[in-house]
Amino acid sequence: IPTNHVANAAFDHLTRWISDGTEPPTAPPIEAEASLVPPYVVVDRDVYGNAFGGIQLSQHAVPTATNTGFNLNGWCVLFGSHEPFDEDTLDSLYPNHGKYVSQVVRKVNENLADGYIVIFDAKATKKKAAQSDIGKKGH
């Protein structure tokens, strides 16, 4: 998940907040439940293991992998884990390339309108989706 896209927007919002008082947008929190055992919180996840809530970039909302946000290995602990879906799962989610691309474009446009990403990153994400093999048979 390209969290740097959110950081790019956050810097723009911070600049506006300082210069003219325009507060940055907010997002719903990641959905979680308290636990009595470490780590004392359990994140609510969908059937693919991806968390509900928070800023849902297209790479998360239109999933092609399980992205946990957790990892215990060295520097990876800062970035979480990424486990790509198998071909059958991808084919069931995206029976054709157009379906995948249209879902990505819709989510990117929502994120752009909500202020979670900037236009440069929105264009790059749309281009990457269009150039991907997701939904193309025999890829």
Coordinates of C-alpha atoms in Angstrom, one line a residue:
I1 CA 0.0 0.0 0.0
P2 CA 1.6 3.3 -1.1
T3 CA 1.3 5.2 2.2
N4 CA 3.6 7.8 0.7
H5 CA 0.5 8.9 -1.3
V6 CA -1.3 9.8 1.9
A7 CA 1.8 11.5 3.2
N8 CA 2.1 13.6 0.1
A9 CA -1.5 14.9 0.6
A10 CA -0.8 15.3 4.4
F11 CA 2.1 17.7 3.6
D12 CA -0.1 19.8 1.3
H13 CA -2.9 19.9 4.0
L14 CA -0.4 20.8 6.7
T15 CA 0.9 23.7 4.5
R16 CA -2.7 25.0 4.0
W17 CA -3.5 24.6 7.7
I18 CA -0.5 26.7 8.7
S19 CA -1.0 29.3 5.9
D20 CA -4.7 29.9 6.0
G21 CA -6.2 27.7 8.8
T22 CA -7.9 25.2 6.5
E23 CA -8.0 22.0 8.6
P24 CA -7.0 18.7 6.9
P25 CA -9.6 16.0 6.2
T26 CA -10.2 13.2 8.7
A27 CA -11.0 9.5 8.1
P28 CA -12.9 6.9 10.1
P29 CA -10.6 5.0 12.5
I30 CA -9.5 1.5 11.7
E31 CA -12.1 -0.8 13.2
A32 CA -10.8 -2.7 16.1
E33 CA -11.8 -4.4 19.4
A34 CA -10.1 -4.4 22.7
S35 CA -8.4 -7.6 23.8
L36 CA -7.1 -8.9 27.1
V37 CA -4.0 -10.4 25.6
P38 CA -1.1 -8.6 23.7
P39 CA -1.2 -6.6 21.5
Y40 CA -4.4 -5.7 23.4
V41 CA -6.3 -4.8 20.3
V42 CA -7.7 -7.0 17.5
V43 CA -8.3 -5.3 14.1
D44 CA -11.6 -6.1 12.4
R45 CA -10.8 -7.7 9.0
D46 CA -12.7 -8.7 5.9
V47 CA -12.7 -12.3 4.5
Y48 CA -9.3 -11.6 2.8
G49 CA -7.7 -10.4 6.1
N50 CA -7.7 -6.7 5.2
A51 CA -8.7 -4.2 7.8
F52 CA -11.9 -2.2 7.9
G53 CA -11.9 1.6 8.4
G54 CA -9.0 4.0 8.1
I55 CA -8.1 5.6 4.7
Q56 CA -8.9 3.0 2.1
L57 CA -6.5 3.6 -0.8
S58 CA -7.5 1.7 -4.0
Q59 CA -4.7 -0.8 -3.4
H60 CA -6.6 -1.8 -0.2
A61 CA -10.2 -1.2 -1.2
V62 CA -9.8 -3.0 -4.5
P63 CA -7.6 -5.8 -3.1
T64 CA -5.2 -7.9 -5.0
A65 CA -3.5 -9.2 -1.8
T66 CA -3.8 -9.4 2.0
N67 CA -2.1 -6.4 3.6
T68 CA -2.0 -6.9 7.3
G69 CA -0.1 -3.8 8.5
F70 CA 1.9 -6.1 10.8
N71 CA 5.3 -7.7 10.4
L72 CA 7.8 -8.8 13.0
N73 CA 10.9 -9.0 10.8
G74 CA 13.4 -6.1 11.0
W75 CA 12.6 -3.0 9.0
C76 CA 9.5 -4.7 7.6
V77 CA 7.8 -4.1 11.0
L78 CA 7.3 -0.5 9.7
F79 CA 5.6 -1.6 6.6
G80 CA 3.5 -4.6 7.4
S81 CA 3.1 -7.7 5.3
H82 CA 1.8 -8.2 1.7
E83 CA 0.5 -11.6 0.5
P84 CA -0.7 -11.6 -3.1
F85 CA -3.9 -13.4 -3.9
D86 CA -3.8 -16.5 -6.0
E87 CA -5.0 -16.6 -9.6
D88 CA -8.4 -18.1 -8.7
T89 CA -9.1 -15.4 -6.1
L90 CA -8.1 -12.6 -8.5
D91 CA -10.3 -14.2 -11.3
S92 CA -13.3 -14.4 -9.0
L93 CA -12.9 -10.8 -7.9
Y94 CA -12.1 -9.3 -11.3
P95 CA -13.5 -11.4 -14.1
N96 CA -12.2 -8.9 -16.6
H97 CA -9.6 -6.2 -16.7
G98 CA -12.2 -3.4 -17.2
K99 CA -14.0 -4.4 -13.9
Y100 CA -10.7 -4.1 -12.0
V101 CA -9.7 -0.8 -13.6
S102 CA -13.1 0.8 -13.1
Q103 CA -13.1 -0.1 -9.4
V104 CA -9.6 1.3 -9.0
V105 CA -10.6 4.5 -10.8
R106 CA -13.8 4.9 -8.7
K107 CA -11.9 4.6 -5.5
V108 CA -9.0 6.8 -6.6
N109 CA -11.6 9.5 -7.5
E110 CA -13.2 9.2 -4.1
N111 CA -9.8 9.4 -2.3
L112 CA -8.9 12.5 -4.4
A113 CA -12.2 14.2 -3.6
D114 CA -11.8 13.4 0.1
G115 CA -8.3 14.9 0.1
Y116 CA -6.5 11.7 1.0
I117 CA -4.3 11.8 -2.1
V118 CA -3.0 14.4 -4.6
I119 CA -3.6 14.5 -8.3
F120 CA -0.1 13.3 -9.3
D121 CA -0.5 10.1 -7.2
A122 CA -4.1 9.6 -8.5
K123 CA -2.9 9.7 -12.1
A124 CA -0.1 7.3 -11.3
T125 CA -2.4 4.8 -9.6
K126 CA -4.9 4.9 -12.5
K127 CA -2.1 4.3 -15.0
K128 CA -0.6 1.4 -13.0
A129 CA -4.1 -0.2 -12.8
A130 CA -4.6 0.2 -16.6
Q131 CA -1.2 -1.3 -17.3
S132 CA -1.7 -4.2 -14.9
D133 CA -2.6 -7.8 -15.9
I134 CA -5.4 -8.0 -13.2
G135 CA -8.5 -9.4 -14.9
K136 CA -6.7 -10.5 -18.0
K137 CA -7.0 -14.2 -18.6
G138 CA -3.9 -16.2 -18.9
H139 CA -1.6 -13.6 -17.3

